[in-house]
mmCIF file of C-alpha atoms and ligand atoms in Angstrom:
data_model
loop_
_atom_site.group_PDB
_atom_site.id
_atom_site.type_symbol
_atom_site.label_atom_id
_atom_site.label_comp_id
_atom_site.label_asym_id
_atom_site.label_seq_id
_atom_site.Cartn_x
_atom_site.Cartn_y
_atom_site.Cartn_z
ATOM 1 C CA MET M 1 0.000 0.000 0.000
ATOM 2 C CA ASP M 2 1.243 3.471 -0.827
ATOM 3 C CA ALA M 3 1.812 6.474 1.398
ATOM 4 C CA CYS M 4 -1.396 8.422 2.067
ATOM 5 C CA LEU M 5 -0.622 11.630 0.236
ATOM 6 C CA SER M 6 0.359 11.129 -3.377
ATOM 7 C CA SER M 7 1.495 14.692 -3.988
ATOM 8 C CA GLU M 8 4.861 15.053 -5.659
ATOM 9 C CA GLN M 9 5.489 18.280 -3.777
ATOM 10 C CA GLN M 10 8.913 18.455 -2.150
ATOM 11 C CA PRO M 11 9.528 20.242 1.131
ATOM 12 C CA ARG M 12 11.327 23.535 0.999
ATOM 13 C CA PRO M 13 15.017 23.199 1.956
ATOM 14 C CA LEU M 14 15.494 23.900 5.663
ATOM 15 C CA ASP M 15 18.269 26.369 5.027
ATOM 16 C CA GLU M 16 19.546 28.273 2.071
ATOM 17 C CA ALA M 17 22.987 27.216 0.903
ATOM 18 C CA PRO M 18 25.574 29.148 2.915
ATOM 19 C CA SER M 19 27.334 32.101 1.325
ATOM 20 C CA PRO M 20 30.615 31.289 -0.301
ATOM 21 C CA PRO M 21 33.605 31.820 1.983
ATOM 22 C CA ASP M 22 35.167 35.281 1.848
ATOM 23 C CA ASP M 23 38.511 35.804 0.171
ATOM 24 C CA GLU M 24 40.514 35.811 3.380
ATOM 25 C CA ALA M 25 39.283 32.385 4.340
ATOM 26 C CA LEU M 26 40.449 30.850 1.086
ATOM 27 C CA HIS M 27 44.147 30.691 1.875
ATOM 28 C CA THR M 28 45.062 27.056 2.114
ATOM 29 C CA ASP M 29 47.913 27.663 4.598
ATOM 30 C CA GLY M 30 45.417 28.732 7.292
ATOM 31 C CA THR M 31 46.669 32.298 7.569
ATOM 32 C CA SER M 32 44.300 35.233 7.281
ATOM 33 C CA ARG M 33 46.484 37.593 5.286
ATOM 34 C CA PRO M 34 44.614 39.939 2.963
ATOM 35 C CA PRO M 35 44.029 38.760 -0.600
ATOM 36 C CA GLY M 36 47.159 39.054 -2.658
ATOM 37 C CA ASP M 37 47.734 37.881 -6.132
ATOM 38 C CA PHE M 38 44.455 37.488 -8.061
ATOM 39 C CA ASN M 39 45.648 34.410 -9.938
ATOM 40 C CA GLU M 40 46.569 32.742 -6.660
ATOM 41 C CA ILE M 41 43.033 33.269 -5.375
ATOM 42 C CA GLU M 42 41.518 32.029 -8.617
ATOM 43 C CA ALA M 43 43.597 28.871 -8.368
ATOM 44 C CA SER M 44 42.534 28.316 -4.758
ATOM 45 C CA LEU M 45 38.908 28.760 -5.683
ATOM 46 C CA ARG M 46 39.214 26.292 -8.542
ATOM 47 C CA SER M 47 40.846 23.691 -6.329
ATOM 48 C CA LEU M 48 38.230 24.208 -3.603
ATOM 49 C CA GLN M 49 35.473 23.662 -6.125
ATOM 50 C CA LYS M 50 36.788 20.162 -6.722
ATOM 51 C CA PHE M 51 36.132 19.154 -3.130
ATOM 52 C CA VAL M 52 33.382 21.359 -1.692
ATOM 53 C CA PRO M 53 29.843 20.545 -2.794
ATOM 54 C CA THR M 54 28.107 23.611 -4.168
ATOM 55 C CA ASN M 55 24.714 22.387 -2.952
ATOM 56 C CA TYR M 56 24.861 21.968 0.836
ATOM 57 C CA THR M 57 21.199 21.019 1.070
ATOM 58 C CA SER M 58 20.472 17.547 -0.165
ATOM 59 C CA TYR M 59 17.441 15.332 0.300
ATOM 60 C CA THR M 60 16.869 11.663 -0.126
ATOM 61 C CA GLN M 61 13.712 9.636 0.287
ATOM 62 C CA GLU M 62 13.705 6.468 2.341
ATOM 63 C CA TYR M 63 10.919 3.894 2.355
ATOM 64 C CA TYR M 64 9.731 1.887 5.339
ATOM 65 C CA GLN M 65 7.027 -0.720 5.753
ATOM 66 C CA PHE M 66 4.978 -0.827 8.939
ATOM 67 C CA VAL M 67 1.387 -1.856 9.645
ATOM 68 C CA GLY M 68 1.080 -2.952 6.011
ATOM 69 C CA LYS M 69 1.771 0.560 4.766
ATOM 70 C CA LYS M 70 4.621 2.014 2.802
ATOM 71 C CA ILE M 71 5.929 5.034 4.680
ATOM 72 C CA VAL M 72 7.926 7.605 2.756
ATOM 73 C CA ILE M 73 10.409 9.616 4.778
ATOM 74 C CA GLN M 74 12.052 12.674 3.346
ATOM 75 C CA GLU M 75 15.555 12.861 4.797
ATOM 76 C CA SER M 76 18.262 15.494 4.790
ATOM 77 C CA ILE M 77 21.968 15.384 5.561
ATOM 78 C CA GLU M 78 22.103 18.478 7.697
ATOM 79 C CA SER M 79 21.170 17.628 11.268
ATOM 80 C CA TYR M 80 20.744 14.755 13.679
ATOM 81 C CA GLY M 81 16.985 15.159 13.267
ATOM 82 C CA ALA M 82 17.079 14.711 9.520
ATOM 83 C CA VAL M 83 17.480 10.965 9.197
ATOM 84 C CA VAL M 84 15.819 7.940 10.759
ATOM 85 C CA TRP M 85 17.970 6.432 13.500
ATOM 86 C CA PRO M 86 18.074 2.706 14.377
ATOM 87 C CA GLY M 87 16.202 3.091 17.681
ATOM 88 C CA ALA M 88 13.172 4.318 15.711
ATOM 89 C CA MET M 89 12.952 1.017 13.829
ATOM 90 C CA VAL M 90 12.926 -0.983 17.058
ATOM 91 C CA LEU M 91 10.324 1.269 18.666
ATOM 92 C CA CYS M 92 8.074 1.159 15.569
ATOM 93 C CA GLN M 93 8.306 -2.616 15.455
ATOM 94 C CA TYR M 94 7.395 -2.820 19.134
ATOM 95 C CA LEU M 95 4.386 -0.524 18.688
ATOM 96 C CA GLU M 96 3.204 -2.539 15.713
ATOM 97 C CA GLU M 97 3.545 -5.884 17.485
ATOM 98 C CA HIS M 98 1.954 -4.734 20.774
ATOM 99 C CA THR M 99 -0.810 -2.422 19.538
ATOM 100 C CA GLU M 100 -3.593 -4.213 21.417
ATOM 101 C CA GLU M 101 -1.627 -4.754 24.608
ATOM 102 C CA LEU M 102 -0.573 -1.083 24.652
ATOM 103 C CA ASN M 103 -4.122 0.001 23.855
ATOM 104 C CA LEU M 104 -2.834 2.456 21.289
ATOM 105 C CA ARG M 105 -6.141 3.278 19.596
ATOM 106 C CA GLY M 106 -7.059 6.744 20.831
ATOM 107 C CA ALA M 107 -4.075 6.865 23.203
ATOM 108 C CA LYS M 108 -2.527 10.289 23.770
ATOM 109 C CA ILE M 109 1.115 10.194 22.768
ATOM 110 C CA LEU M 110 3.906 12.735 22.811
ATOM 111 C CA GLU M 111 7.169 12.024 21.033
ATOM 112 C CA ILE M 112 10.298 13.948 21.954
ATOM 113 C CA GLY M 113 13.177 14.375 19.496
ATOM 114 C CA ALA M 114 10.937 13.040 16.726
ATOM 115 C CA GLY M 115 13.416 13.867 13.923
ATOM 116 C CA PRO M 116 11.932 12.968 10.537
ATOM 117 C CA GLY M 117 8.928 11.436 12.294
ATOM 118 C CA LEU M 118 8.843 7.687 11.589
ATOM 119 C CA VAL M 119 7.764 6.731 15.135
ATOM 120 C CA SER M 120 5.026 9.365 15.261
ATOM 121 C CA ILE M 121 3.771 8.284 11.839
ATOM 122 C CA VAL M 122 3.526 4.629 12.868
ATOM 123 C CA ALA M 123 1.820 5.567 16.172
ATOM 124 C CA SER M 124 -0.690 7.687 14.215
ATOM 125 C CA ILE M 125 -1.406 4.907 11.736
ATOM 126 C CA LEU M 126 -2.019 2.627 14.724
ATOM 127 C CA GLY M 127 -4.757 5.001 15.858
ATOM 128 C CA ALA M 128 -3.077 7.167 18.490
ATOM 129 C CA GLN M 129 -3.457 10.935 18.979
ATOM 130 C CA VAL M 130 0.113 12.033 18.469
ATOM 131 C CA THR M 131 2.051 15.204 19.160
ATOM 132 C CA ALA M 132 5.508 15.072 17.598
ATOM 133 C CA THR M 133 8.085 17.484 18.989
ATOM 134 C CA ASP M 134 11.619 18.559 18.215
ATOM 135 C CA LEU M 135 13.914 21.563 17.808
ATOM 136 C CA PRO M 136 12.565 24.418 15.652
ATOM 137 C CA ASP M 137 14.857 23.722 12.669
ATOM 138 C CA VAL M 138 13.583 20.180 12.335
ATOM 139 C CA LEU M 139 9.857 20.926 12.424
ATOM 140 C CA GLY M 140 9.336 21.791 8.724
ATOM 141 C CA ASN M 141 10.552 18.449 7.454
ATOM 142 C CA LEU M 142 8.834 16.654 10.335
ATOM 143 C CA GLN M 143 5.495 18.292 9.494
ATOM 144 C CA TYR M 144 5.908 17.410 5.834
ATOM 145 C CA ASN M 145 6.572 13.740 6.593
ATOM 146 C CA LEU M 146 3.679 13.484 9.026
ATOM 147 C CA LEU M 147 1.218 14.998 6.570
ATOM 148 C CA LYS M 148 2.478 13.013 3.620
ATOM 149 C CA ASN M 149 2.010 9.734 5.487
ATOM 150 C CA THR M 150 -1.104 10.343 7.588
ATOM 151 C CA LEU M 151 -3.391 12.780 5.748
ATOM 152 C CA ASN M 152 -6.667 11.035 4.898
ATOM 153 C CA CYS M 153 -5.653 7.730 6.407
ATOM 154 C CA THR M 154 -5.517 8.145 10.186
ATOM 155 C CA THR M 155 -8.250 8.778 12.726
ATOM 156 C CA TYR M 156 -6.273 11.603 14.292
ATOM 157 C CA LEU M 157 -4.007 13.928 12.358
ATOM 158 C CA PRO M 158 -0.729 14.186 14.261
ATOM 159 C CA GLU M 159 0.351 17.566 15.588
ATOM 160 C CA VAL M 160 3.804 19.076 15.465
ATOM 161 C CA LYS M 161 5.100 21.273 18.247
ATOM 162 C CA GLU M 162 8.423 22.763 19.277
ATOM 163 C CA LEU M 163 9.874 21.246 22.408
ATOM 164 C CA VAL M 164 13.450 22.074 23.344
ATOM 165 C CA TRP M 165 14.523 19.856 26.228
ATOM 166 C CA GLY M 166 14.462 21.714 29.512
ATOM 167 C CA GLU M 167 13.404 25.045 27.944
ATOM 168 C CA GLY M 168 10.102 26.798 28.659
ATOM 169 C CA LEU M 169 8.250 23.586 29.399
ATOM 170 C CA GLU M 170 5.753 25.142 31.795
ATOM 171 C CA GLN M 171 4.754 27.735 29.146
ATOM 172 C CA SER M 172 4.446 25.332 26.194
ATOM 173 C CA PHE M 173 3.308 22.239 28.076
ATOM 174 C CA PRO M 174 1.656 23.398 31.330
ATOM 175 C CA LYS M 175 1.856 20.662 33.933
ATOM 176 C CA SER M 176 -1.870 20.983 34.669
ATOM 177 C CA MET M 177 -2.688 20.128 31.021
ATOM 178 C CA LEU M 178 -0.479 17.042 30.732
ATOM 179 C CA SER M 179 -2.281 13.740 30.340
ATOM 180 C CA TYR M 180 -0.194 11.630 28.007
ATOM 181 C CA ASP M 181 -0.638 7.871 28.006
ATOM 182 C CA TYR M 182 2.753 7.460 26.375
ATOM 183 C CA VAL M 183 5.881 9.515 25.930
ATOM 184 C CA LEU M 184 8.025 8.074 23.129
ATOM 185 C CA ALA M 185 11.721 8.637 22.517
ATOM 186 C CA SER M 186 14.103 6.976 20.093
ATOM 187 C CA ASP M 187 17.841 7.599 19.921
ATOM 188 C CA VAL M 188 17.620 10.805 21.889
ATOM 189 C CA VAL M 189 20.680 9.782 23.920
ATOM 190 C CA TYR M 190 23.978 10.228 22.129
ATOM 191 C CA HIS M 191 27.006 12.465 22.507
ATOM 192 C CA HIS M 192 25.374 15.825 23.291
ATOM 193 C CA TYR M 193 25.373 18.328 26.117
ATOM 194 C CA PHE M 194 21.685 18.183 27.020
ATOM 195 C CA LEU M 195 21.437 14.808 28.724
ATOM 196 C CA ASP M 196 20.449 16.248 32.120
ATOM 197 C CA LYS M 197 17.857 18.477 30.464
ATOM 198 C CA LEU M 198 16.598 15.494 28.495
ATOM 199 C CA LEU M 199 16.111 13.417 31.637
ATOM 200 C CA ALA M 200 14.392 16.323 33.415
ATOM 201 C CA THR M 201 12.091 16.738 30.391
ATOM 202 C CA MET M 202 11.226 13.046 30.334
ATOM 203 C CA ALA M 203 10.296 13.235 34.012
ATOM 204 C CA TYR M 204 8.384 16.510 33.575
ATOM 205 C CA LEU M 205 6.158 15.099 30.819
ATOM 206 C CA CYS M 206 5.090 12.050 32.830
ATOM 207 C CA GLN M 207 2.001 12.005 35.014
ATOM 208 C CA PRO M 208 0.730 9.055 37.052
ATOM 209 C CA GLY M 209 -0.311 6.537 34.401
ATOM 210 C CA THR M 210 2.107 7.779 31.734
ATOM 211 C CA VAL M 211 4.390 5.141 30.243
ATOM 212 C CA LEU M 212 7.673 6.243 28.718
ATOM 213 C CA LEU M 213 8.996 4.049 25.896
ATOM 214 C CA TRP M 214 12.622 4.806 25.107
ATOM 215 C CA ALA M 215 14.632 2.963 22.429
ATOM 216 C CA ASN M 216 18.306 3.716 21.969
ATOM 217 C CA LYS M 217 21.429 2.384 20.374
ATOM 218 C CA PHE M 218 24.123 2.294 23.055
ATOM 219 C CA ARG M 219 27.430 3.554 21.743
ATOM 220 C CA PHE M 220 29.250 5.582 24.385
ATOM 221 C CA SER M 221 29.973 5.232 28.110
ATOM 222 C CA THR M 222 27.881 8.391 28.557
ATOM 223 C CA ASP M 223 24.869 6.474 27.176
ATOM 224 C CA TYR M 224 25.225 3.970 30.017
ATOM 225 C CA GLU M 225 25.732 6.784 32.537
ATOM 226 C CA PHE M 226 22.446 8.264 31.314
ATOM 227 C CA LEU M 227 20.785 4.865 31.743
ATOM 228 C CA ASP M 228 21.972 4.725 35.371
ATOM 229 C CA LYS M 229 20.430 8.141 36.058
ATOM 230 C CA PHE M 230 17.283 7.139 34.157
ATOM 231 C CA LYS M 231 16.879 4.139 36.458
ATOM 232 C CA GLN M 232 17.065 6.403 39.501
ATOM 233 C CA VAL M 233 14.133 8.450 38.201
ATOM 234 C CA PHE M 234 12.033 5.773 36.470
ATOM 235 C CA ASP M 235 11.025 2.235 37.397
ATOM 236 C CA THR M 236 12.674 0.636 34.407
ATOM 237 C CA THR M 237 11.912 -2.545 32.467
ATOM 238 C CA LEU M 238 13.950 -3.779 29.520
ATOM 239 C CA LEU M 239 11.354 -4.687 26.863
ATOM 240 C CA ALA M 240 13.607 -5.663 23.970
ATOM 241 C CA GLU M 241 17.275 -5.862 23.197
ATOM 242 C CA SER M 242 19.438 -6.609 20.217
ATOM 243 C CA GLN M 243 22.890 -7.764 21.346
ATOM 244 C CA GLU M 244 24.222 -7.458 17.800
ATOM 245 C CA SER M 245 23.221 -3.856 17.248
ATOM 246 C CA SER M 246 23.324 -2.726 20.920
ATOM 247 C CA ILE M 247 19.809 -1.319 20.667
ATOM 248 C CA LYS M 248 17.721 -1.489 23.827
ATOM 249 C CA LEU M 249 14.081 -0.607 24.379
ATOM 250 C CA PHE M 250 13.007 0.404 27.875
ATOM 251 C CA LYS M 251 9.718 1.059 29.543
ATOM 252 C CA GLY M 252 9.916 3.694 32.264
ATOM 253 C CA ILE M 253 7.307 4.597 34.877
ATOM 254 C CA LEU M 254 8.150 7.733 36.812
ATOM 255 C CA LYS M 255 8.882 7.032 40.478
ATOM 256 C CA TRP M 256 6.501 8.938 42.732
ATOM 257 C CA ASP M 257 7.781 9.469 46.276
HETATM 258 C C1 SAM K 1 19.515 11.088 16.852
HETATM 259 S S1 SAM K 1 18.143 12.029 16.426
HETATM 260 C C2 SAM K 1 16.820 10.833 16.550
HETATM 261 C C3 SAM K 1 15.661 11.191 15.695
HETATM 262 C C4 SAM K 1 14.485 10.203 15.749
HETATM 263 N N1 SAM K 1 13.952 10.100 17.080
HETATM 264 C C5 SAM K 1 14.908 8.849 15.253
HETATM 265 O O1 SAM K 1 15.137 7.954 16.075
HETATM 266 O O2 SAM K 1 15.007 8.673 14.035
HETATM 267 C C6 SAM K 1 17.920 13.009 17.915
HETATM 268 C C7 SAM K 1 16.767 13.962 17.855
HETATM 269 O O3 SAM K 1 16.745 14.756 19.038
HETATM 270 C C8 SAM K 1 16.579 16.119 18.703
HETATM 271 N N2 SAM K 1 17.223 16.965 19.717
HETATM 272 C C9 SAM K 1 18.545 17.077 19.973
HETATM 273 N N3 SAM K 1 18.769 17.955 20.966
HETATM 274 C C10 SAM K 1 17.549 18.420 21.334
HETATM 275 C C11 SAM K 1 17.117 19.360 22.310
HETATM 276 N N4 SAM K 1 17.986 20.004 23.094
HETATM 277 N N5 SAM K 1 15.799 19.590 22.437
HETATM 278 C C12 SAM K 1 14.909 18.937 21.647
HETATM 279 N N6 SAM K 1 15.249 18.022 20.704
HETATM 280 C C13 SAM K 1 16.569 17.780 20.542
HETATM 281 C C14 SAM K 1 17.255 16.255 17.358
HETATM 282 O O4 SAM K 1 16.795 17.384 16.635
HETATM 283 C C15 SAM K 1 16.884 14.949 16.706
HETATM 284 O O5 SAM K 1 15.665 15.004 16.027
#
């Protein structure tokens, strides 16, 4: 079965191609002396052109199959949120195989760090009311993918909302309004500086009754350090694990003192 929206429309590039470097930056010896001989600069430019792509914005389409549907994901090379990461595949597979047990039809779901949106798309196709969140730069492509794959074929049209971990949560997601059945996260733990904010955000979004499903490929010692802290905050169950690919899927229930 094909994706829901058959439009050939392509999303607008997230960023315009950056301006070419100024003359001073072209010296190959790393110095910043003012431009000298014109021919020397011309030669540098020509040699740079051999190696530097002129089009910095590039898109590819990837195809996935879940719940009997072909899902088309528009990817980009420019940010962590632009491609589907391996944790997303494991989480999607789990949602698909446990739809009844998780009672996903009509469930209220929030995904953090949704990237190009595969997990939110699959959750929507399975009947959930989904809000997909990420950094502002990622939202255009995310919105495009969600619409392309869910318009006219899901009970609830997924929403897209900015959510920067640890920033302005009370304004954008007032605690009194939170009632998510599930918070989903795939491959949100990697080598970045926001791990404490991420954990605080995960905890903030959970109410009594909220289940957090977090899938991640474990690569660095800091990933395991995060897991230790996660276990202090959430009652944690390992739901699935691939030894070969080091991907783990956890269920977390916030500890209430
Ligand atoms: C490795 S990607 C995973 C994307 C997607 N969940 C997947 O598995 O395919 C990490 C995601 O977290 C988002 N992210 C990184 N830092 C963030 C922050 N401080 N606040 C909100 N989202 C962030 C990135 O934009 C990106 O979409």
